[in-house]
Amino acid sequence: MAAAETHNTGGIGKDVAIYVLLLILAGIQFVIAYQDITASQMFVRMLSVAIIEGGIALLFFMHLSKNHGLMWFVVIFTVAVLLGLQYGWTDSYRLLDGVRWSH
Amino acid sequence: MSQADLSIHGQVSRTGATEIMTAPTFSVPAKKMAMWLFIIADTATFAGCLVAYGFIRNATPDWPRPFHGAAEIANIAIMTFILLTSSLTMLIGIRSAEKDDKAGAFRWMIITAVLGILFAVLHIREWLGMIGEGATLFHNPWGTPLFSSTFFSITGLHLLHVTGGVIALIAVAIRYQGGRYNADDIEVTGLYWHFVDLVWMFVVPLIYLMNLSH
């Protein structure tokens, strides 16, 4: 196996800065949890912050930003799977309200 | 095999076609690529669980919101802090390994593993508290049993990953110190640990914070 790839750009200072940024984003999620908003609004805000957190962790902690080919492979594959999982959402509303045309 | 044969084979192995065939995918070593493929597959597993949870929650009227006490919220915040911090210590371990600082890499990996154990202990303590209130996989004192089923399944799957990660961290650290593993192996283990952290970033808001009662 080849020698380890080095990730020296930025050094430990950059890692600590990203760590602090992730802590702040996690804190924002706790603030959102106490906001007086609807469940769907909260879901959108929580998920948005989580996606930003995940993206930062992928790019800088997992060093995907250093390898664009691998980054696109991971992103395209993962997004395709996530989109494929969305097909059933409408059915969850049917369980609540019944089939609309049956009323 | 004669010296002449060796030189012929040497020339053949240096041809462009052979180099293309042996070049690693995306210039990533095989072990690291295997870990990325595992991470992609595991992402699908967790995404499937979280989407199923969202589906059930959306389709269930009067979904319970059992998390309310300051101690419960503090516990979730501390668990998040510990896991995020463990990602930083893992990164420091990887950087130490890249600099051939064996003692430093070993020390930071063990610190990461200890943080993982601490996370698991807090998680189990939280579980025991909920079980003490009557929540099980098939029973939920606050309403629909589906809440407990999804909660224990998803957080349990994550806890299983943390436990596996702690074992892997300790095993790789010991083998690295013994000279059997190199910095690449530390980095591959780090990828897994960061992934466990990444999943928690989605579990906390969707499973815990969306179920806070005000």
Short mmCIF file of C-alpha atoms in Angstrom, two decimals:
data_model
loop_
_atom_site.label_atom_id
_atom_site.label_comp_id
_atom_site.label_asym_id
_atom_site.label_seq_id
_atom_site.Cartn_x
_atom_site.Cartn_y
_atom_site.Cartn_z
CA MET A 1 0.00 0.00 0.00
CA ALA A 2 1.22 3.48 -0.82
CA ALA A 3 2.38 5.79 1.92
CA ALA A 4 -0.34 7.78 3.64
CA GLU A 5 -1.59 10.85 1.82
CA THR A 6 -0.71 13.90 3.80
CA HIS A 7 -3.29 16.55 4.61
CA ASN A 8 -1.06 19.31 5.83
CA THR A 9 -2.81 22.30 4.29
CA GLY A 10 -4.05 24.43 7.15
CA GLY A 11 -2.73 22.13 9.88
CA ILE A 12 -4.30 21.59 13.27
CA GLY A 13 -5.48 25.22 13.48
CA LYS A 14 -7.86 24.66 10.57
CA ASP A 15 -9.13 21.42 12.15
CA VAL A 16 -9.87 23.21 15.42
CA ALA A 17 -11.65 26.04 13.55
CA ILE A 18 -13.86 23.51 11.73
CA TYR A 19 -14.51 21.69 15.02
CA VAL A 20 -15.65 24.97 16.62
CA LEU A 21 -17.84 25.72 13.59
CA LEU A 22 -19.48 22.27 13.92
CA LEU A 23 -20.07 22.88 17.64
CA ILE A 24 -21.76 26.20 16.82
CA LEU A 25 -23.95 24.55 14.17
CA ALA A 26 -24.91 21.81 16.66
CA GLY A 27 -25.77 24.57 19.15
CA ILE A 28 -27.98 26.26 16.53
CA GLN A 29 -29.96 23.02 16.25
CA PHE A 30 -30.69 23.16 19.97
CA VAL A 31 -31.83 26.80 19.59
CA ILE A 32 -34.13 25.82 16.69
CA ALA A 33 -35.62 23.09 18.88
CA TYR A 34 -36.93 25.74 21.28
CA GLN A 35 -38.37 28.04 18.59
CA ASP A 36 -42.14 28.40 18.49
CA ILE A 37 -42.62 27.11 14.93
CA THR A 38 -44.55 24.32 13.22
CA ALA A 39 -43.11 20.80 13.00
CA SER A 40 -42.57 21.10 9.23
CA GLN A 41 -40.72 24.42 9.61
CA MET A 42 -38.59 22.90 12.35
CA PHE A 43 -37.88 19.85 10.19
CA VAL A 44 -36.68 22.00 7.28
CA ARG A 45 -34.45 24.15 9.52
CA MET A 46 -33.01 21.18 11.42
CA LEU A 47 -32.32 19.24 8.24
CA SER A 48 -30.71 22.28 6.57
CA VAL A 49 -28.29 22.77 9.46
CA ALA A 50 -27.58 19.00 9.61
CA ILE A 51 -26.79 18.93 5.86
CA ILE A 52 -24.39 21.88 6.26
CA GLU A 53 -22.76 20.11 9.24
CA GLY A 54 -22.49 16.84 7.32
CA GLY A 55 -21.05 18.60 4.26
CA ILE A 56 -18.40 20.36 6.34
CA ALA A 57 -17.45 17.10 8.07
CA LEU A 58 -17.22 15.29 4.72
CA LEU A 59 -15.14 17.98 3.04
CA PHE A 60 -12.69 18.78 5.83
CA PHE A 61 -12.69 15.98 8.43
CA MET A 62 -12.92 13.22 5.84
CA HIS A 63 -10.78 15.18 3.35
CA LEU A 64 -13.16 14.81 0.40
CA SER A 65 -12.27 18.35 -0.70
CA LYS A 66 -8.79 17.05 -1.61
CA ASN A 67 -10.09 14.50 -4.14
CA HIS A 68 -12.71 15.89 -6.52
CA GLY A 69 -13.18 12.61 -8.41
CA LEU A 70 -13.98 10.71 -5.23
CA MET A 71 -16.11 13.60 -3.94
CA TRP A 72 -18.37 13.53 -7.02
CA PHE A 73 -18.56 9.72 -6.87
CA VAL A 74 -19.70 9.85 -3.23
CA VAL A 75 -22.06 12.80 -3.75
CA ILE A 76 -23.79 11.46 -6.88
CA PHE A 77 -24.15 7.95 -5.47
CA THR A 78 -25.45 9.14 -2.07
CA VAL A 79 -27.83 11.75 -3.46
CA ALA A 80 -29.25 9.17 -5.90
CA VAL A 81 -29.94 6.77 -3.01
CA LEU A 82 -31.46 9.54 -0.86
CA LEU A 83 -33.71 10.70 -3.70
CA GLY A 84 -34.77 7.10 -4.33
CA LEU A 85 -35.89 6.83 -0.71
CA GLN A 86 -38.32 9.74 -1.09
CA TYR A 87 -40.85 7.90 -3.23
CA GLY A 88 -42.96 6.81 -0.26
CA TRP A 89 -43.66 10.15 1.41
CA THR A 90 -46.99 10.71 -0.28
CA ASP A 91 -48.14 7.35 1.05
CA SER A 92 -47.57 8.52 4.64
CA TYR A 93 -50.16 11.27 4.04
CA ARG A 94 -52.54 8.64 2.63
CA LEU A 95 -52.25 6.70 5.90
CA LEU A 96 -53.33 9.85 7.77
CA ASP A 97 -56.07 11.14 5.49
CA GLY A 98 -57.08 8.17 3.39
CA VAL A 99 -57.10 8.18 -0.40
CA ARG A 100 -58.29 11.62 -1.48
CA TRP A 101 -60.55 10.38 -4.30
CA SER A 102 -62.29 7.90 -1.95
CA HIS A 103 -64.01 10.68 0.01
CA MET B 1 13.92 -17.37 -14.04
CA SER B 2 16.96 -15.76 -15.73
CA GLN B 3 18.06 -12.15 -15.34
CA ALA B 4 16.99 -11.49 -18.96
CA ASP B 5 13.45 -12.70 -18.22
CA LEU B 6 13.25 -10.44 -15.19
CA SER B 7 14.26 -7.41 -17.24
CA ILE B 8 11.62 -8.24 -19.86
CA HIS B 9 8.97 -8.55 -17.14
CA GLY B 10 10.24 -5.29 -15.64
CA GLN B 11 9.75 -3.54 -18.98
CA VAL B 12 6.29 -5.01 -19.44
CA SER B 13 5.17 -3.85 -15.96
CA ARG B 14 6.20 -0.30 -16.84
CA THR B 15 4.09 -0.01 -20.00
CA GLY B 16 1.31 2.53 -20.01
CA ALA B 17 -1.45 -0.06 -20.36
CA THR B 18 -0.34 -1.95 -17.27
CA GLU B 19 -0.04 1.23 -15.25
CA ILE B 20 -3.61 2.18 -16.17
CA MET B 21 -4.81 -1.28 -15.14
CA THR B 22 -3.04 -1.15 -11.78
CA ALA B 23 -3.76 2.54 -10.98
CA PRO B 24 -6.07 2.82 -7.95
CA THR B 25 -9.58 4.16 -8.50
CA PHE B 26 -9.71 7.95 -7.98
CA SER B 27 -6.03 7.69 -6.92
CA VAL B 28 -7.26 6.30 -3.60
CA PRO B 29 -5.55 3.27 -2.00
CA ALA B 30 -7.65 0.08 -2.08
CA LYS B 31 -8.31 -0.03 1.70
CA LYS B 32 -9.50 3.58 1.73
CA MET B 33 -11.71 2.99 -1.31
CA ALA B 34 -13.23 -0.06 0.39
CA MET B 35 -14.02 2.08 3.44
CA TRP B 36 -15.64 4.74 1.26
CA LEU B 37 -17.82 2.08 -0.41
CA PHE B 38 -18.80 0.79 3.04
CA ILE B 39 -19.62 4.35 4.15
CA ILE B 40 -21.81 4.91 1.09
CA ALA B 41 -23.65 1.63 1.77
CA ASP B 42 -24.03 2.46 5.46
CA THR B 43 -25.32 5.93 4.56
CA ALA B 44 -28.09 4.19 2.63
CA THR B 45 -28.84 2.03 5.69
CA PHE B 46 -29.14 4.99 8.06
CA ALA B 47 -30.99 7.08 5.47
CA GLY B 48 -33.46 4.21 5.04
CA CYS B 49 -34.01 4.05 8.81
CA LEU B 50 -34.43 7.82 9.16
CA VAL B 51 -36.81 8.06 6.18
CA ALA B 52 -38.85 5.15 7.59
CA TYR B 53 -38.94 6.97 10.94
CA GLY B 54 -40.09 10.18 9.21
CA PHE B 55 -42.74 8.22 7.30
CA ILE B 56 -44.08 6.63 10.50
CA ARG B 57 -43.99 9.92 12.38
CA ASN B 58 -45.78 11.75 9.59
CA ALA B 59 -48.46 9.07 9.37
CA THR B 60 -49.07 8.87 13.13
CA PRO B 61 -51.38 11.41 14.74
CA ASP B 62 -50.44 12.53 18.28
CA TRP B 63 -46.78 11.59 17.98
CA PRO B 64 -45.33 11.71 21.53
CA ARG B 65 -42.70 14.28 22.54
CA PRO B 66 -41.12 12.64 25.60
CA PHE B 67 -37.93 14.72 25.92
CA HIS B 68 -38.59 17.63 28.26
CA GLY B 69 -36.30 17.74 31.31
CA ALA B 70 -33.19 19.95 31.47
CA ALA B 71 -31.13 16.90 32.46
CA GLU B 72 -32.26 15.02 29.33
CA ILE B 73 -31.42 17.95 27.04
CA ALA B 74 -28.06 18.43 28.78
CA ASN B 75 -27.30 14.73 28.31
CA ILE B 76 -27.99 14.97 24.55
CA ALA B 77 -25.83 18.12 24.32
CA ILE B 78 -22.96 16.48 26.23
CA MET B 79 -23.15 13.34 24.06
CA THR B 80 -22.98 15.54 20.93
CA PHE B 81 -20.04 17.49 22.36
CA ILE B 82 -18.17 14.28 23.20
CA LEU B 83 -18.67 12.77 19.74
CA LEU B 84 -17.64 15.97 17.93
CA THR B 85 -14.58 16.27 20.17
CA SER B 86 -13.67 12.65 19.43
CA SER B 87 -13.59 13.53 15.71
CA LEU B 88 -11.05 16.26 16.46
CA THR B 89 -8.87 13.93 18.55
CA MET B 90 -9.06 11.37 15.73
CA LEU B 91 -7.85 14.01 13.26
CA ILE B 92 -4.93 14.87 15.56
CA GLY B 93 -4.12 11.14 15.73
CA ILE B 94 -4.12 10.91 11.92
CA ARG B 95 -1.84 13.93 11.62
CA SER B 96 0.52 12.43 14.21
CA ALA B 97 0.64 9.18 12.23
CA GLU B 98 1.42 11.11 9.03
CA LYS B 99 4.39 12.68 10.83
CA ASP B 100 5.53 9.20 11.97
CA ASP B 101 4.86 10.17 15.58
CA LYS B 102 3.85 6.69 16.72
CA ALA B 103 3.46 7.52 20.39
CA GLY B 104 1.33 10.59 19.59
CA ALA B 105 -0.90 8.73 17.12
CA PHE B 106 -1.41 5.88 19.61
CA ARG B 107 -2.20 8.31 22.44
CA TRP B 108 -4.76 10.30 20.41
CA MET B 109 -6.44 7.15 19.10
CA ILE B 110 -6.82 5.83 22.63
CA ILE B 111 -8.24 9.22 23.73
CA THR B 112 -10.72 8.95 20.84
CA ALA B 113 -11.67 5.44 21.95
CA VAL B 114 -12.15 6.63 25.56
CA LEU B 115 -14.43 9.42 24.33
CA GLY B 116 -16.36 6.80 22.34
CA ILE B 117 -16.74 4.68 25.48
CA LEU B 118 -17.92 7.74 27.41
CA PHE B 119 -20.50 8.44 24.71
CA ALA B 120 -21.71 4.83 24.85
CA VAL B 121 -21.98 4.94 28.68
CA LEU B 122 -24.07 8.13 28.55
CA HIS B 123 -26.22 6.62 25.80
CA ILE B 124 -26.85 3.42 27.79
CA ARG B 125 -27.62 5.48 30.91
CA GLU B 126 -30.21 7.42 28.89
CA TRP B 127 -31.69 4.17 27.57
CA LEU B 128 -31.91 2.71 31.08
CA GLY B 129 -33.74 5.85 32.22
CA MET B 130 -36.28 5.46 29.43
CA ILE B 131 -36.65 1.72 30.03
CA GLY B 132 -37.20 2.54 33.73
CA GLU B 133 -40.12 4.76 32.69
CA GLY B 134 -41.65 1.81 30.82
CA ALA B 135 -40.40 2.37 27.28
CA THR B 136 -39.42 -0.80 25.38
CA LEU B 137 -39.28 -1.84 21.74
CA PHE B 138 -42.97 -2.77 21.88
CA HIS B 139 -44.33 -0.45 24.55
CA ASN B 140 -44.32 3.28 25.00
CA PRO B 141 -45.82 4.95 28.09
CA TRP B 142 -46.22 8.29 26.27
CA GLY B 143 -48.42 7.07 23.40
CA THR B 144 -47.87 5.07 20.25
CA PRO B 145 -45.40 2.16 20.64
CA LEU B 146 -43.96 3.14 17.24
CA PHE B 147 -42.03 5.94 18.95
CA SER B 148 -40.07 3.55 21.17
CA SER B 149 -39.57 1.08 18.32
CA THR B 150 -38.03 3.68 16.02
CA PHE B 151 -36.10 5.40 18.82
CA PHE B 152 -34.42 2.24 20.12
CA SER B 153 -33.83 0.86 16.60
CA ILE B 154 -32.13 3.95 15.19
CA THR B 155 -30.15 4.97 18.28
CA GLY B 156 -29.31 1.27 18.83
CA LEU B 157 -27.94 0.97 15.29
CA HIS B 158 -25.83 4.06 15.90
CA LEU B 159 -24.64 2.76 19.27
CA LEU B 160 -23.65 -0.49 17.57
CA HIS B 161 -21.53 1.52 15.14
CA VAL B 162 -19.91 3.45 18.01
CA THR B 163 -19.12 0.19 19.83
CA GLY B 164 -17.62 -1.33 16.68
CA GLY B 165 -15.65 1.87 16.12
CA VAL B 166 -14.20 1.80 19.64
CA ILE B 167 -13.09 -1.82 19.18
CA ALA B 168 -11.57 -0.97 15.78
CA LEU B 169 -9.78 2.10 17.21
CA ILE B 170 -8.18 0.11 20.02
CA ALA B 171 -7.22 -2.81 17.75
CA VAL B 172 -5.72 -0.57 15.05
CA ALA B 173 -3.90 1.59 17.62
CA ILE B 174 -2.27 -1.48 19.21
CA ARG B 175 -1.29 -2.94 15.83
CA TYR B 176 0.02 0.45 14.66
CA GLN B 177 2.20 0.74 17.73
CA GLY B 178 3.41 -2.81 17.18
CA GLY B 179 4.46 -1.91 13.62
CA ARG B 180 1.94 -4.13 11.85
CA TYR B 181 -0.24 -1.23 10.62
CA ASN B 182 0.79 2.06 9.06
CA ALA B 183 -0.59 5.62 8.81
CA ASP B 184 -2.98 4.57 6.00
CA ASP B 185 -4.73 2.18 8.37
CA ILE B 186 -5.14 4.96 10.94
CA GLU B 187 -6.66 7.20 8.27
CA VAL B 188 -9.08 4.48 7.12
CA THR B 189 -10.22 3.92 10.73
CA GLY B 190 -10.57 7.69 11.10
CA LEU B 191 -12.89 7.80 8.08
CA TYR B 192 -15.20 5.33 9.79
CA TRP B 193 -15.12 7.28 13.05
CA HIS B 194 -15.94 10.57 11.30
CA PHE B 195 -18.85 8.83 9.56
CA VAL B 196 -20.26 7.70 12.94
CA ASP B 197 -20.03 11.34 14.05
CA LEU B 198 -21.69 12.52 10.82
CA VAL B 199 -24.65 10.18 11.34
CA TRP B 200 -25.15 11.55 14.86
CA MET B 201 -25.52 15.05 13.34
CA PHE B 202 -28.73 13.79 11.70
CA VAL B 203 -29.93 11.53 14.53
CA VAL B 204 -29.88 14.31 17.16
CA PRO B 205 -32.17 16.79 15.39
CA LEU B 206 -34.55 14.23 13.89
CA ILE B 207 -34.89 11.75 16.76
CA TYR B 208 -34.26 13.93 19.82
CA LEU B 209 -34.74 17.64 19.15
CA MET B 210 -37.86 17.23 16.99
CA ASN B 211 -39.39 15.36 19.95
CA LEU B 212 -38.82 17.99 22.63
CA SER B 213 -41.90 19.06 24.49
CA HIS B 214 -42.06 22.79 25.20
#
